[in-house]
């Protein structure tokens, strides 16, 4: 690493302390600083941030690399960045493990009618419901990146009938893979439990709307772990009220935090968690960042490098 | 199969029709009858039942084999059976798959604080809670038969720190196995989420009581999928109220159905389902029974043969 290089961290300060510990041990030559203690701006070559400062292009003249502290980059205003600045998303095992746990739980919750049993408990009602075998339950995952693939790998051992959809073509053992707008309809028509793991881009904003819900089988369920603005909340509520959808599990909303008066909170067929499906684990995240710095200096491909033309 | 042999079925009649279909196709030489249409009692050599008739010893003089239609045999009064009559439990893939789904769901539900998030949703409160990595979550399974082993095989890929306990010694890759009364204390001391999958016997009746709860780490949680009479409900409620236990998921109760006025229904830290964790799937169950009949006639060891001295 070049001497007098500052690595600036601008995200949750509690996690920042865990990063500092890893950097002190593994990269003592780096001047690790936590925002707003930026030191000499000319020395800042690396910036890890959830939301970069608005004046990033002028403030840090020698910035070489921007690292998102989270899995997504939709919170970053690309227009405010120097056009050639490389940006990397966070791809780290802690995020993947959390997402796998959350989605497996949500799919099993829906598959085994747990929302109905919770309503029955409220009424002190003992009423067994018919169980469908997992191989007759069609799960469909929107988004086949590292998260989608890990989720599918954990759903397959339960015997679910699994499919996936993504923009570009993928091949995954045991999973029926669909690609592109042309194959979205076939994917939706065969999906009883839809899991949204897509990144937020102009193409996915508002994607989960009445028109998409109408293409799912009647009574399908939704697990939304992408980004809040992908879902049209009014359309979801209408689809649930009409019985077109049976249940929804939402870990993301628009806005976040969801205001306490919002009607999503109170719908009997919606389960809400406060964007906790998956969080970066500071220790493993810092290791992944250090590995990306090494690759950057060596001119090797970085993990999670963002293609600005597609937005993720 | 001997000519003029009746296979008598005495359990849920809807499932009985599915068995009849399998038997007609696979064992047309057998006279398959559904209770109370018993035909000539002297021809009844095989009886599949949930609760055998009280006069079984005198009514069917040529009975050779009793098959439980469910995973347990605690509903059978062994004193009323001819002493040498072999009894087999139901060990079939449908039961195992259902149990694996239910327990994986319950463990993830507790691991990821879903009961707390459901309470927060009631209050329209958006409050992320600290997530523990799975490798710091110690899951302990009481009972290492075919169900316990299958459950553990599905929990291990999530990275949980898994242990098991059973009466007799077992060895399972990746699982810390404890055996016998002497090692129960060590097992309980290291268990954050306790899963009870034991059969109901004189030794396990009332086992889940205040004294056992006191040996778990403070704040441990219970998943009870064994049999209702193993749990002392008053002790569970006291342990939850005192904060000794944090949450409980109960699929079995005493009695069943749980009367609507019972206070288990209304405890805020208890989730109740109506004994639905795992149900025999008629088609696969009938296949397993036919295989056991073949083994019986060939003098080979049957799957699930009950040892009357231990009671399962």
Coordinates of C-alpha atoms in Angstrom, one line a residue:
Chain A
X1 CA 0.0 0.0 0.0
X2 CA 1.3 3.5 -0.8
X3 CA 2.5 5.4 2.3
X4 CA 0.4 8.1 3.8
X5 CA -2.8 6.5 2.5
X6 CA -6.0 7.1 4.4
X7 CA -8.9 4.6 4.4
X8 CA -12.0 6.7 5.4
X9 CA -15.0 4.9 6.9
X10 CA -18.4 6.7 6.8
X11 CA -21.1 4.4 8.1
X12 CA -22.4 3.1 11.4
X13 CA -19.8 4.0 14.1
X14 CA -20.3 0.9 16.2
X15 CA -19.4 -1.3 13.2
X16 CA -16.6 1.2 12.4
X17 CA -14.9 0.2 15.6
X18 CA -15.0 -3.5 14.6
X19 CA -13.5 -2.5 11.2
X20 CA -10.8 -0.4 12.9
X21 CA -9.8 -3.4 14.9
X22 CA -9.4 -5.7 11.9
X23 CA -7.5 -3.0 9.9
X24 CA -5.1 -2.3 12.8
X25 CA -4.2 -6.0 12.9
X26 CA -4.2 -6.8 9.2
X27 CA -3.2 -3.5 7.5
X28 CA -1.4 -1.4 10.1
X29 CA 0.2 0.7 7.3
X30 CA -3.2 2.2 6.4
X31 CA -4.3 5.3 8.2
X32 CA -7.8 4.1 9.1
X33 CA -10.2 7.0 10.0
X34 CA -13.8 7.2 10.9
X35 CA -16.0 10.1 9.6
X36 CA -16.0 13.0 10.4
X37 CA -12.3 12.7 11.4
X38 CA -11.1 12.8 7.8
X39 CA -7.5 14.1 8.4
X40 CA -5.8 15.4 5.2
X41 CA -8.4 15.0 2.4
X42 CA -5.6 14.6 -0.2
X43 CA -4.5 11.4 1.5
X44 CA -8.0 9.7 1.2
X45 CA -7.6 7.1 -1.5
X46 CA -10.3 4.7 -0.2
X47 CA -13.7 5.5 1.1
X48 CA -16.1 2.9 2.6
X49 CA -19.5 4.5 3.0
X50 CA -23.2 3.8 3.2
X51 CA -24.1 7.3 1.9
X52 CA -21.0 9.1 0.5
X53 CA -20.7 12.9 1.1
X54 CA -22.4 15.0 -1.5
X55 CA -19.1 16.8 -2.4
X56 CA -17.2 13.6 -2.8
X57 CA -15.9 14.6 -6.3
X58 CA -14.2 17.8 -5.1
X59 CA -13.4 17.0 -1.5
X60 CA -11.1 14.0 -2.1
X61 CA -9.0 14.7 -5.1
X62 CA -7.0 11.5 -4.9
X63 CA -9.9 9.1 -4.2
X64 CA -9.3 5.8 -6.1
X65 CA -12.1 3.5 -4.9
X66 CA -15.6 3.8 -3.2
X67 CA -16.8 0.8 -1.2
X68 CA -20.5 0.4 -0.2
X69 CA -20.8 -0.7 3.4
X70 CA -23.9 -2.6 2.4
X71 CA -25.1 -5.2 -0.1
X72 CA -26.9 -2.6 -2.2
X73 CA -25.7 0.6 -4.0
X74 CA -29.1 2.2 -4.6
X75 CA -28.5 4.7 -1.8
X76 CA -25.5 6.1 -3.8
X77 CA -26.1 9.1 -6.2
X78 CA -23.9 8.0 -9.1
X79 CA -24.3 11.3 -10.8
X80 CA -22.4 13.0 -7.9
X81 CA -19.4 10.6 -8.3
X82 CA -16.4 11.1 -10.5
X83 CA -17.3 9.2 -13.7
X84 CA -14.3 6.8 -13.6
X85 CA -14.4 6.1 -9.8
X86 CA -14.8 2.3 -9.3
X87 CA -17.6 1.4 -6.9
X88 CA -17.9 -2.0 -5.2
X89 CA -20.9 -3.6 -3.4
X90 CA -20.4 -5.6 -0.2
X91 CA -20.4 -9.3 -1.0
X92 CA -19.5 -11.0 2.3
X93 CA -20.5 -14.3 4.0
X94 CA -22.3 -12.5 6.9
X95 CA -24.8 -10.9 4.6
X96 CA -25.3 -14.2 2.7
X97 CA -25.9 -16.3 5.9
X98 CA -28.4 -13.8 7.3
X99 CA -30.4 -13.7 4.0
X100 CA -30.4 -17.5 3.8
X101 CA -31.8 -17.8 7.4
X102 CA -34.4 -15.2 6.8
X103 CA -35.7 -16.4 3.5
X104 CA -35.7 -20.1 4.6
X105 CA -37.7 -19.1 7.6
X106 CA -40.2 -17.0 5.6
X107 CA -40.7 -19.8 3.0
X108 CA -41.3 -22.4 5.6
X109 CA -43.6 -20.1 7.5
X110 CA -45.7 -19.7 4.4
X111 CA -45.4 -23.3 3.3
X112 CA -46.6 -24.6 6.7
X113 CA -49.5 -22.1 7.1
X114 CA -47.9 -20.5 10.2
X115 CA -49.7 -17.2 9.7
X116 CA -53.0 -19.0 9.8
X117 CA -52.0 -21.0 12.9
X118 CA -51.0 -17.7 14.6
X119 CA -54.5 -16.3 13.8
X120 CA -56.0 -19.5 15.2
X121 CA -54.0 -19.2 18.4
X122 CA -55.5 -15.7 18.8
X123 CA -58.9 -17.3 18.7
X124 CA -57.8 -20.3 20.9
X125 CA -58.8 -22.5 18.0
X126 CA -57.3 -26.0 17.5
X127 CA -57.7 -26.8 13.8
X128 CA -55.2 -28.8 11.8
X129 CA -54.9 -27.7 8.2
X130 CA -54.1 -29.8 5.2
X131 CA -50.3 -30.0 4.6
X132 CA -48.9 -29.8 1.0
X133 CA -45.7 -31.8 0.4
X134 CA -42.8 -29.5 -0.3
X135 CA -42.3 -31.0 -3.8
X136 CA -45.7 -29.6 -4.7
X137 CA -44.8 -26.1 -3.4
X138 CA -43.3 -24.0 -6.2
X139 CA -40.9 -21.4 -4.9
X140 CA -39.5 -18.7 -7.3
X141 CA -36.6 -16.5 -6.6
X142 CA -36.3 -13.1 -8.4
X143 CA -32.6 -12.4 -8.6
X144 CA -29.9 -15.0 -9.0
X145 CA -26.8 -13.3 -7.7
X146 CA -24.8 -14.5 -4.8
X147 CA -27.7 -14.1 -2.4
X148 CA -30.3 -15.7 -4.6
X149 CA -28.1 -18.7 -5.3
X150 CA -27.3 -19.2 -1.7
X151 CA -31.0 -19.1 -0.8
X152 CA -31.8 -21.6 -3.4
X153 CA -29.0 -23.9 -2.2
X154 CA -30.7 -24.0 1.2
X155 CA -34.2 -24.4 0.0
X156 CA -33.5 -27.4 -2.3
X157 CA -32.8 -29.9 0.5
X158 CA -36.3 -29.4 1.8
X159 CA -37.6 -30.7 -1.6
X160 CA -39.3 -27.5 -2.8
X161 CA -39.9 -27.2 -6.5
X162 CA -37.5 -24.3 -7.1
X163 CA -37.2 -21.8 -10.0
X164 CA -35.3 -18.6 -10.5
X165 CA -35.4 -15.5 -12.7
X166 CA -32.8 -12.9 -13.5
X167 CA -31.9 -10.4 -16.1
X168 CA -29.1 -12.5 -17.5
X169 CA -29.0 -16.3 -18.1
X170 CA -28.0 -18.6 -15.2
X171 CA -27.8 -22.3 -14.8
X172 CA -28.2 -23.8 -11.3
X173 CA -28.5 -27.5 -10.6
X174 CA -32.0 -28.5 -9.6
X175 CA -33.4 -25.1 -10.3
X176 CA -35.5 -24.1 -13.4
X177 CA -33.8 -20.9 -14.5
X178 CA -35.6 -18.1 -16.4
X179 CA -34.0 -15.1 -18.0
X180 CA -35.0 -11.7 -19.2
X181 CA -38.4 -10.0 -19.7
X182 CA -39.6 -12.6 -22.2
X183 CA -39.4 -15.4 -19.6
X184 CA -40.8 -13.5 -16.6
X185 CA -44.4 -14.5 -17.3
X186 CA -43.6 -18.3 -17.4
X187 CA -41.6 -17.9 -14.2
X188 CA -44.5 -16.0 -12.4
X189 CA -47.2 -18.4 -13.6
X190 CA -45.5 -21.4 -11.9
X191 CA -44.6 -19.6 -8.6
X192 CA -46.6 -20.2 -5.4
X193 CA -44.1 -18.4 -3.1
X194 CA -42.3 -15.5 -4.8
X195 CA -39.0 -14.2 -3.2
X196 CA -37.8 -10.8 -4.4
X197 CA -34.0 -10.5 -4.0
X198 CA -33.5 -8.0 -6.9
X199 CA -31.3 -4.9 -6.6
X200 CA -33.0 -1.5 -6.8
X201 CA -32.6 0.0 -10.3
X202 CA -34.8 2.0 -12.6
X203 CA -35.9 -1.3 -14.1
X204 CA -37.0 -2.8 -10.7
X205 CA -38.6 0.2 -9.1
X206 CA -42.3 -0.5 -8.7
X207 CA -41.9 -4.0 -10.3
X208 CA -44.0 -5.7 -7.5
X209 CA -47.3 -4.2 -8.6
X210 CA -50.8 -5.2 -9.5
X211 CA -49.8 -6.3 -13.0
X212 CA -47.1 -8.7 -11.7
X213 CA -49.4 -10.0 -8.9
X214 CA -52.0 -10.8 -11.6
X215 CA -49.6 -13.1 -13.3
X216 CA -49.0 -15.3 -10.2
X217 CA -51.3 -18.2 -9.4
X218 CA -54.3 -17.2 -7.3
X219 CA -53.3 -17.4 -3.6
X220 CA -49.6 -17.0 -4.1
X221 CA -47.5 -15.4 -1.4
X222 CA -44.7 -12.8 -1.4
X223 CA -41.4 -12.6 0.5
X224 CA -39.9 -9.2 -0.2
X225 CA -36.3 -8.9 0.8
X226 CA -35.1 -6.6 -2.0
X227 CA -35.6 -2.9 -1.6
X228 CA -38.7 -1.0 -0.4
X229 CA -39.4 1.1 -3.6
X230 CA -39.7 -2.1 -5.7
X231 CA -43.1 -2.7 -4.0
X232 CA -46.3 -0.8 -4.7
X233 CA -47.9 -1.0 -1.3
X234 CA -51.4 -0.1 -2.3
X235 CA -51.3 -2.8 -5.0
X236 CA -50.1 -5.4 -2.4
X237 CA -52.9 -4.5 0.0
X238 CA -55.5 -4.7 -2.8
X239 CA -54.2 -8.1 -4.0
X240 CA -54.4 -9.5 -0.4
X241 CA -57.8 -8.1 0.1
X242 CA -59.0 -9.6 -3.1
X243 CA -57.5 -13.0 -2.3
X244 CA -55.3 -12.8 -5.3
X245 CA -52.3 -13.1 -2.9
X246 CA -52.6 -15.0 0.4
X247 CA -49.8 -13.6 2.5
X248 CA -46.8 -11.3 2.4
X249 CA -43.6 -11.1 4.4
X250 CA -41.9 -7.7 4.1
X251 CA -38.4 -7.0 5.4
X252 CA -38.1 -3.8 3.4
X253 CA -40.6 -0.9 3.0
X254 CA -40.8 2.6 1.6
X255 CA -40.0 4.6 3.6
X256 CA -37.9 3.1 6.3
X257 CA -38.5 3.2 9.1
X258 CA -42.1 2.6 8.3
X259 CA -44.2 5.3 10.0
X260 CA -46.3 3.9 12.8
X261 CA -49.5 5.1 11.2
X262 CA -48.8 3.2 7.9
X263 CA -51.5 0.7 7.1
X264 CA -49.0 -2.0 6.1
X265 CA -48.3 -2.5 9.8
X266 CA -51.9 -3.4 10.5
X267 CA -52.8 -5.7 7.6
X268 CA -53.7 -9.2 9.0
X269 CA -51.9 -10.9 6.1
X270 CA -48.7 -9.0 6.2
X271 CA -45.7 -9.8 8.4
X272 CA -43.2 -7.0 8.7
X273 CA -39.6 -7.0 10.0
X274 CA -37.5 -3.8 10.2
X275 CA -34.9 -4.5 7.4
X276 CA -33.1 -7.1 9.4
X277 CA -33.0 -10.1 7.0
X278 CA -29.3 -9.6 6.5
X279 CA -26.7 -7.3 7.9
X280 CA -23.0 -7.1 7.2
X281 CA -21.0 -8.7 9.9
X282 CA -18.2 -6.1 10.6
X283 CA -15.4 -8.6 11.1
X284 CA -16.0 -10.6 7.9
X285 CA -16.9 -7.4 6.0
X286 CA -13.6 -5.8 6.9
X287 CA -11.7 -8.9 5.6
X288 CA -13.6 -8.8 2.3
X289 CA -12.7 -5.1 2.0
X290 CA -9.0 -5.8 2.6
X291 CA -9.0 -8.5 0.0
X292 CA -10.6 -6.0 -2.5
X293 CA -7.9 -3.4 -1.7
X294 CA -5.3 -6.1 -2.3
X295 CA -6.9 -6.9 -5.7
X296 CA -7.2 -3.2 -6.6
X297 CA -3.5 -2.6 -5.9
X298 CA -2.6 -5.7 -7.9
X299 CA -4.9 -4.9 -10.8
X300 CA -7.0 -8.0 -10.2
X301 CA -10.8 -8.1 -10.6
X302 CA -12.6 -7.0 -7.4
X303 CA -15.5 -8.9 -5.8
X304 CA -18.8 -6.9 -6.2
X305 CA -17.5 -4.3 -8.7
X306 CA -20.5 -2.3 -9.9
X307 CA -21.4 -2.0 -13.5
X308 CA -22.8 1.6 -13.6
X309 CA -24.7 0.9 -16.9
X310 CA -26.9 -1.7 -15.1
X311 CA -26.8 0.0 -11.7
X312 CA -25.6 -2.9 -9.6
Chain B
X1 CA -48.6 -63.9 1.6
X2 CA -50.9 -66.7 3.0
X3 CA -54.3 -67.0 1.3
X4 CA -57.4 -65.6 3.0
X5 CA -55.3 -63.1 5.0
X6 CA -57.0 -59.9 6.1
X7 CA -55.1 -56.7 6.7
X8 CA -57.4 -54.6 9.0
X9 CA -57.0 -50.8 9.1
X10 CA -58.4 -48.9 12.1
X11 CA -57.4 -45.2 11.9
X12 CA -58.5 -42.1 10.0
X13 CA -60.9 -43.3 7.3
X14 CA -59.8 -40.7 4.7
X15 CA -56.2 -41.9 4.9
X16 CA -57.5 -45.4 4.9
X17 CA -58.8 -44.9 1.4
X18 CA -55.3 -43.9 0.2
X19 CA -53.9 -47.0 1.9
X20 CA -56.5 -49.1 0.2
X21 CA -55.5 -47.7 -3.2
X22 CA -51.8 -48.6 -2.6
X23 CA -52.7 -52.1 -1.3
X24 CA -55.0 -52.8 -4.2
X25 CA -52.2 -52.1 -6.6
X26 CA -49.2 -53.5 -4.7
X27 CA -50.7 -56.4 -2.7
X28 CA -53.9 -57.5 -4.4
X29 CA -53.8 -60.9 -2.7
X30 CA -54.4 -59.2 0.7
X31 CA -58.0 -58.7 1.9
X32 CA -57.7 -55.0 2.9
X33 CA -60.5 -53.9 5.2
X34 CA -61.3 -50.7 7.0
X35 CA -62.7 -50.8 10.6
X36 CA -65.5 -51.6 11.5
X37 CA -65.9 -53.9 8.5
X38 CA -63.6 -56.6 9.9
X39 CA -65.0 -59.6 8.0
X40 CA -63.9 -63.0 9.6
X41 CA -61.9 -62.1 12.7
X42 CA -60.0 -65.4 12.4
X43 CA -58.5 -64.1 9.1
X44 CA -57.1 -60.9 10.6
X45 CA -53.3 -61.5 10.7
X46 CA -52.3 -57.8 10.4
X47 CA -53.8 -54.8 12.2
X48 CA -52.7 -51.2 11.5
X49 CA -54.2 -48.9 14.1
X50 CA -53.9 -45.7 15.9
X51 CA -55.8 -47.0 18.9
X52 CA -56.3 -50.9 18.8
X53 CA -59.6 -52.2 20.1
X54 CA -59.6 -53.1 23.8
X55 CA -60.4 -56.7 23.2
X56 CA -57.6 -57.2 20.6
X57 CA -56.2 -60.2 22.5
X58 CA -59.4 -62.3 22.3
X59 CA -61.0 -60.9 19.2
X60 CA -58.3 -61.7 16.6
X61 CA -56.9 -65.1 17.6
X62 CA -54.5 -65.2 14.6
X63 CA -53.1 -61.7 14.8
X64 CA -49.4 -61.8 13.9
X65 CA -48.4 -58.1 13.8
X66 CA -49.7 -54.7 15.1
X67 CA -48.6 -51.6 13.1
X68 CA -49.1 -48.2 14.6
X69 CA -50.5 -45.7 12.1
X70 CA -48.4 -42.9 13.6
X71 CA -44.8 -42.3 14.7
X72 CA -45.5 -42.9 18.4
X73 CA -46.9 -46.0 20.2
X74 CA -47.7 -44.2 23.5
X75 CA -51.4 -44.3 22.6
X76 CA -51.3 -48.2 22.7
X77 CA -52.1 -50.0 26.0
X78 CA -49.4 -52.7 25.9
X79 CA -50.9 -54.5 28.8
X80 CA -54.0 -55.3 26.7
X81 CA -51.9 -56.9 23.9
X82 CA -50.9 -60.5 23.6
X83 CA -47.4 -60.5 25.2
X84 CA -45.6 -61.9 22.1
X85 CA -47.3 -59.7 19.5
X86 CA -44.7 -57.7 17.6
X87 CA -45.6 -54.0 17.4
X88 CA -44.0 -51.6 14.9
X89 CA -43.9 -47.8 14.9
X90 CA -44.4 -45.8 11.7
X91 CA -41.1 -44.7 10.3
X92 CA -41.8 -43.2 6.9
X93 CA -40.4 -40.3 4.8
X94 CA -43.5 -38.2 5.0
X95 CA -43.3 -38.0 8.8
X96 CA -39.6 -37.2 8.6
X97 CA -40.0 -34.4 6.0
X98 CA -42.8 -32.7 8.0
X99 CA -40.8 -32.8 11.2
X100 CA -37.7 -31.4 9.5
X101 CA -39.7 -28.5 8.1
X102 CA -41.4 -27.7 11.4
X103 CA -38.3 -27.8 13.5
X104 CA -36.1 -25.9 11.1
X105 CA -38.8 -23.2 11.0
X106 CA -39.2 -23.1 14.8
X107 CA -35.4 -22.9 15.3
X108 CA -35.0 -20.1 12.7
X109 CA -38.0 -18.3 14.2
X110 CA -36.4 -18.3 17.7
X111 CA -32.8 -17.7 16.4
X112 CA -33.9 -14.6 14.4
X113 CA -36.2 -13.2 17.2
X114 CA -39.3 -13.5 15.1
X115 CA -41.6 -13.6 18.1
X116 CA -40.2 -10.2 19.2
X117 CA -40.7 -8.8 15.7
X118 CA -44.3 -10.0 15.7
X119 CA -44.9 -8.2 19.0
X120 CA -43.2 -5.1 17.6
X121 CA -45.5 -5.2 14.6
X122 CA -48.5 -5.2 16.9
X123 CA -47.1 -2.0 18.3
X124 CA -46.1 -0.6 14.8
X125 CA -42.6 -0.4 16.2
X126 CA -39.6 -0.4 13.8
X127 CA -36.7 -1.6 15.9
X128 CA -33.9 -3.8 14.6
X129 CA -32.5 -6.2 17.2
X130 CA -28.9 -7.5 17.4
X131 CA -28.4 -10.7 15.4
X132 CA -26.3 -13.5 16.7
X133 CA -24.4 -15.6 14.2
X134 CA -25.7 -19.1 13.9
X135 CA -22.4 -20.6 15.0
X136 CA -22.9 -18.9 18.4
X137 CA -26.4 -20.3 18.7
X138 CA -26.4 -23.7 20.5
X139 CA -29.2 -26.0 19.4
X140 CA -29.8 -29.2 21.3
X141 CA -32.0 -32.0 20.2
X142 CA -33.5 -34.5 22.8
X143 CA -34.0 -37.8 20.9
X144 CA -31.6 -39.0 18.2
X145 CA -33.8 -41.5 16.3
X146 CA -34.7 -41.2 12.7
X147 CA -36.5 -37.8 13.3
X148 CA -33.8 -36.3 15.5
X149 CA -31.1 -37.2 13.0
X150 CA -33.0 -35.8 10.0
X151 CA -33.6 -32.6 11.9
X152 CA -30.0 -32.2 12.8
X153 CA -28.9 -32.9 9.2
X154 CA -31.0 -29.9 8.1
X155 CA -29.9 -27.6 10.9
X156 CA -26.2 -28.1 10.4
X157 CA -26.0 -26.4 6.9
X158 CA -27.1 -23.1 8.6
X159 CA -24.0 -23.3 10.8
X160 CA -25.8 -23.8 14.2
X161 CA -23.7 -25.3 17.0
X162 CA -25.6 -28.6 17.3
X163 CA -25.7 -31.2 20.1
X164 CA -27.9 -34.1 20.7
X165 CA -29.0 -36.3 23.6
X166 CA -30.5 -39.8 23.7
X167 CA -30.8 -42.7 26.1
X168 CA -28.3 -44.8 24.1
X169 CA -24.9 -43.7 22.6
X170 CA -25.0 -42.2 19.1
X171 CA -22.3 -40.7 16.8
X172 CA -23.3 -38.0 14.3
X173 CA -20.9 -36.0 12.2
X174 CA -20.7 -32.4 13.3
X175 CA -23.0 -33.0 16.3
X176 CA -21.8 -33.2 19.9
X177 CA -23.6 -36.4 21.1
X178 CA -24.5 -37.0 24.8
X179 CA -26.0 -40.2 26.2
X180 CA -27.8 -41.3 29.3
X181 CA -28.9 -39.6 32.5
X182 CA -25.3 -38.8 33.5
X183 CA -24.7 -36.6 30.4
X184 CA -28.0 -34.8 30.4
X185 CA -26.7 -32.0 32.6
X186 CA -23.8 -31.2 30.3
X187 CA -26.1 -31.3 27.3
X188 CA -28.7 -28.9 28.9
X189 CA -26.0 -26.5 30.1
X190 CA -24.9 -25.8 26.6
X191 CA -28.3 -25.6 24.9
X192 CA -29.9 -22.2 23.9
X193 CA -32.7 -23.8 21.8
X194 CA -33.9 -27.1 23.1
X195 CA -35.9 -29.3 20.7
X196 CA -37.8 -32.2 22.3
X197 CA -38.3 -35.2 20.0
X198 CA -38.5 -37.9 22.6
X199 CA -41.0 -40.7 22.6
X200 CA -43.5 -40.7 25.5
X201 CA -42.5 -43.4 28.0
X202 CA -42.6 -43.6 31.8
X203 CA -39.1 -42.1 31.8
X204 CA -40.1 -39.0 29.7
X205 CA -43.5 -38.2 31.2
X206 CA -43.1 -34.8 32.9
X207 CA -39.5 -34.6 31.9
X208 CA -39.9 -30.9 30.7
X209 CA -40.3 -29.5 34.1
X210 CA -38.9 -26.7 36.4
X211 CA -35.9 -28.8 37.3
X212 CA -34.9 -29.4 33.7
X213 CA -35.5 -25.7 32.8
X214 CA -33.3 -24.6 35.7
X215 CA -30.4 -26.5 34.0
X216 CA -30.6 -24.6 30.7
X217 CA -28.8 -21.3 30.3
X218 CA -31.0 -18.3 31.3
X219 CA -33.1 -17.1 28.4
X220 CA -33.1 -20.5 26.6
X221 CA -36.0 -21.4 24.3
X222 CA -38.0 -24.6 23.9
X223 CA -39.4 -26.3 20.8
X224 CA -41.7 -29.2 21.9
X225 CA -42.6 -31.7 19.2
X226 CA -42.6 -34.8 21.4
X227 CA -45.8 -35.6 23.2
X228 CA -48.0 -33.4 25.4
X229 CA -47.6 -35.2 28.7
X230 CA -43.8 -34.7 28.7
X231 CA -44.3 -31.0 29.5
X232 CA -45.4 -29.7 32.8
X233 CA -47.4 -26.7 31.6
X234 CA -47.4 -24.8 34.9
X235 CA -43.6 -25.1 35.1
X236 CA -43.2 -23.8 31.6
X237 CA -45.4 -20.7 32.3
X238 CA -43.5 -20.0 35.5
X239 CA -40.1 -20.3 33.7
X240 CA -41.3 -17.9 31.0
X241 CA -42.7 -15.4 33.5
X242 CA -39.5 -15.5 35.5
X243 CA -37.4 -15.0 32.3
X244 CA -35.6 -18.3 32.9
X245 CA -36.9 -19.3 29.4
X246 CA -37.5 -16.7 26.7
X247 CA -39.9 -18.4 24.3
X248 CA -41.6 -21.7 23.7
X249 CA -43.0 -23.3 20.5
X250 CA -45.5 -26.1 21.3
X251 CA -46.9 -28.5 18.7
X252 CA -48.1 -30.9 21.3
X253 CA -50.2 -30.3 24.5
X254 CA -52.0 -32.2 27.2
X255 CA -54.8 -32.6 26.5
X256 CA -55.3 -32.4 22.8
X257 CA -57.2 -30.6 21.4
X258 CA -56.2 -27.9 23.9
X259 CA -59.4 -26.5 25.5
X260 CA -60.0 -22.9 24.4
X261 CA -60.0 -21.7 28.0
X262 CA -56.5 -23.1 28.7
X263 CA -53.9 -20.4 29.6
X264 CA -51.2 -21.8 27.3
X265 CA -53.2 -20.3 24.4
X266 CA -52.9 -16.8 25.8
X267 CA -49.3 -16.6 27.0
X268 CA -47.4 -14.0 25.0
X269 CA -44.3 -16.0 24.7
X270 CA -45.8 -19.3 23.6
X271 CA -46.6 -20.2 20.0
X272 CA -49.0 -23.1 19.6
X273 CA -49.8 -25.3 16.6
X274 CA -52.4 -28.1 16.7
X275 CA -50.1 -31.2 16.5
X276 CA -49.3 -30.6 12.8
X277 CA -45.5 -30.7 12.8
X278 CA -45.5 -34.0 11.1
X279 CA -48.2 -36.3 9.7
X280 CA -47.9 -39.6 8.0
X281 CA -48.4 -39.3 4.3
X282 CA -50.8 -42.1 3.4
X283 CA -49.1 -43.1 0.1
X284 CA -45.6 -43.4 1.5
X285 CA -46.9 -44.9 4.8
X286 CA -48.6 -47.7 3.0
X287 CA -45.4 -48.5 1.1
X288 CA -43.5 -48.7 4.3
X289 CA -46.1 -51.0 5.8
X290 CA -46.0 -53.3 2.7
X291 CA -42.2 -53.5 3.0
X292 CA -42.5 -54.4 6.7
X293 CA -45.0 -57.2 5.8
X294 CA -42.5 -58.5 3.3
X295 CA -39.8 -58.5 6.0
X296 CA -42.1 -60.1 8.5
X297 CA -42.9 -63.0 6.2
X298 CA -39.3 -63.4 5.2
X299 CA -38.1 -63.3 8.8
X300 CA -36.1 -60.2 8.3
X301 CA -35.8 -57.3 10.8
X302 CA -38.7 -54.8 10.5
X303 CA -38.3 -51.1 10.4
X304 CA -39.5 -49.4 13.7
X305 CA -40.0 -52.7 15.7
X306 CA -40.9 -51.6 19.2
X307 CA -38.8 -52.8 22.2
X308 CA -41.5 -53.2 24.8
X309 CA -39.1 -53.0 27.7
X310 CA -38.1 -49.5 26.8
X311 CA -41.6 -48.6 25.4
X312 CA -40.6 -47.4 21.9

